Amino acid sequence: MKEFYCHYVGYNKRLDDWIPGSWVILSKDLEWPKPKAPPAPPSKKETAAQKTKVGARKTTKKTKSTPSTRGSATPVPISTPQKRMASTVEPDESQGMEPFETLDLQETQDTTFGDLDAFGEDEDAEGENEPLEGESLMDIDVDGSTYLPDPQKAPPVQSKEQEIEKLRTSGSMTQNVHEIARVKNLNKLQIGKHLVEAWYFSPYPAEFAHLPILYICELCLSYFPSPVMFGRHRKKCKMLHPPGNEIYRHEDISFFEIDGKKQLQWCRNLSLLSKCFLDHKTLHYDVQPFMFYIMCLRDSSGCHTVGYFSKEKESAEGYNLACILTLPQHQRHGFGRLLIEFSYELSKREGKTGSPEKPLSDLGLISYRAFWAEKIMEYLLEHEPTDVSLDEIAHKTSITQADIHYT
């Protein structure tokens, strides 16, 4: 059966989906919504009626005013902007279509779309998922090609610096044409007892693409196309925790430090899995320059991966974090904040200030904004405002001066 890849214009790509061909009407030409006509100028009668109303208001104002202020009373014009209404399109009974509403584009441009917070932080941050400039022109991707409503209006080309700044402040939807053309190739992932829907494209082998469910071992992160193969593997898999050194433990939470050079296969499996939920990162199989810090929840059956962050062994820019992710089934429990704080605790032990690698994802930016603001406020509440400098805050919190200034 033919399927179509559907992208919702103005929304994050994590909502993209494959839809059956039976849902798409191909017997008719595509009709784009027509712009609303400008409001007609008021007629002479309406103008006269408005003047009469204003005159009545002036009379009332003067009547109610005291003798001392009667001469200086100035009427305040009352503006009554016309409220734009959503128009309802009549259903096409011959095609079995349901009625739907079309919204004025001018109204929806400034709307902040609610979004899941991947790291359990501020849910109401403004503008995190707004489309980038030119992104709203993208319509639908079929067979790897990108269609534009108007070929004459191609998205403007941005420099790397402009793109990073736009991503930093407006979300994670990529400007890279090749990334836009990469359609989501996985449906659902079975990770332990959790069934998770993939958000973005991940370069798993072609034979694993478009399966109803891809089965992933929660401990070694190997992937299998069928429950039979997965069950066979689980009987043989003896791994009980990530293959690294446990460097932190508190109650049922543990952190493991893994060298990408020593555990190539495990770290590559982790990168493939995390790419399903990150669209702003490009996956490279060269994991050797990175250290991986895995956060796990311990129980009687072993240590189950909750999230992780990676860090370059030698970063010329002073980044203390390259990539961060909390798996969707463990989001909104504050684990992301713990990952961020752990990265800064490592920087404190090294005696340096650190900053996450840019660009940040939309959800990552929400969490970092909340973390930076909280740490800076904690410091300010403990000191007199006149005695505080950016240098001192950076020294005590290990947050770079640029991030403190930005916050």
Coordinates of N, CA and C in Angstrom, one line a residue, residues 2-3 12 54 73 102 104 120 133 166 177 217 221 233 241 258 260 286 299 312 327 331 338 342 363-364 395 397 405:
K2 N 0.5 2.2 -0.8 CA 1.3 3.5 -0.9 C 1.1 4.3 0.4
E3 N 2.2 4.9 0.9 CA 2.1 5.8 2.0 C 2.7 7.1 1.7
N12 N 7.2 21.3 15.1 CA 8.4 20.5 15.2 C 8.3 19.2 14.4
V54 N -20.0 58.6 19.2 CA -18.9 59.4 19.8 C -19.4 60.7 20.5
A73 N -11.9 68.7 30.1 CA -12.2 67.2 29.9 C -12.0 66.9 28.5
T102 N -10.2 26.6 9.0 CA -9.0 27.2 8.6 C -8.8 28.5 9.4
D104 N -6.7 32.0 10.4 CA -5.9 33.1 9.8 C -4.4 33.0 10.1
G120 N 12.2 17.6 32.0 CA 11.5 17.8 33.3 C 11.6 19.2 33.8
E133 N 13.0 30.8 10.2 CA 12.7 31.5 9.0 C 12.8 30.7 7.7
K166 N 19.8 31.3 15.5 CA 18.3 31.0 15.3 C 17.9 29.8 16.0
V177 N 19.1 21.3 4.1 CA 18.2 20.7 3.2 C 18.2 19.2 3.2
C217 N 17.5 -4.1 23.1 CA 17.8 -4.6 24.5 C 18.2 -3.5 25.4
L221 N 21.8 -2.5 24.3 CA 21.3 -1.6 23.3 C 21.4 -2.2 21.9
H233 N 18.0 -13.4 22.2 CA 19.1 -12.6 22.7 C 19.0 -12.4 24.2
H241 N 24.7 -3.9 33.5 CA 24.9 -2.5 33.6 C 25.7 -2.0 32.4
I258 N 32.0 5.9 30.5 CA 32.4 5.0 29.4 C 33.2 5.7 28.4
G260 N 34.5 6.1 24.8 CA 34.1 5.7 23.5 C 35.1 4.9 22.7
D286 N 32.3 7.8 14.6 CA 33.5 7.9 15.3 C 33.2 8.4 16.7
D299 N 17.6 -1.8 39.8 CA 16.6 -2.6 40.5 C 17.2 -4.0 40.5
E312 N 33.4 15.8 24.9 CA 34.7 15.6 24.2 C 35.8 15.5 25.2
L327 N 15.7 9.6 27.8 CA 14.8 8.8 27.0 C 13.3 9.2 27.2
Q331 N 11.1 10.9 30.8 CA 11.0 12.4 30.8 C 10.0 12.9 31.8
L338 N 19.3 16.7 36.5 CA 20.4 16.0 37.2 C 21.6 15.8 36.2
F342 N 25.3 17.4 36.8 CA 26.4 16.5 36.9 C 27.5 16.9 36.0
L363 N 14.2 21.5 23.4 CA 14.0 21.0 24.7 C 15.2 21.1 25.6
G364 N 16.4 20.9 25.1 CA 17.6 21.2 25.8 C 17.7 22.6 26.3
H395 N 33.0 31.7 38.5 CA 34.0 30.9 39.3 C 33.2 29.9 40.2
T397 N 30.0 28.8 40.0 CA 29.0 27.9 39.4 C 29.6 27.1 38.3
H405 N 25.6 36.0 31.1 CA 25.1 37.2 30.5 C 23.9 36.9 29.6

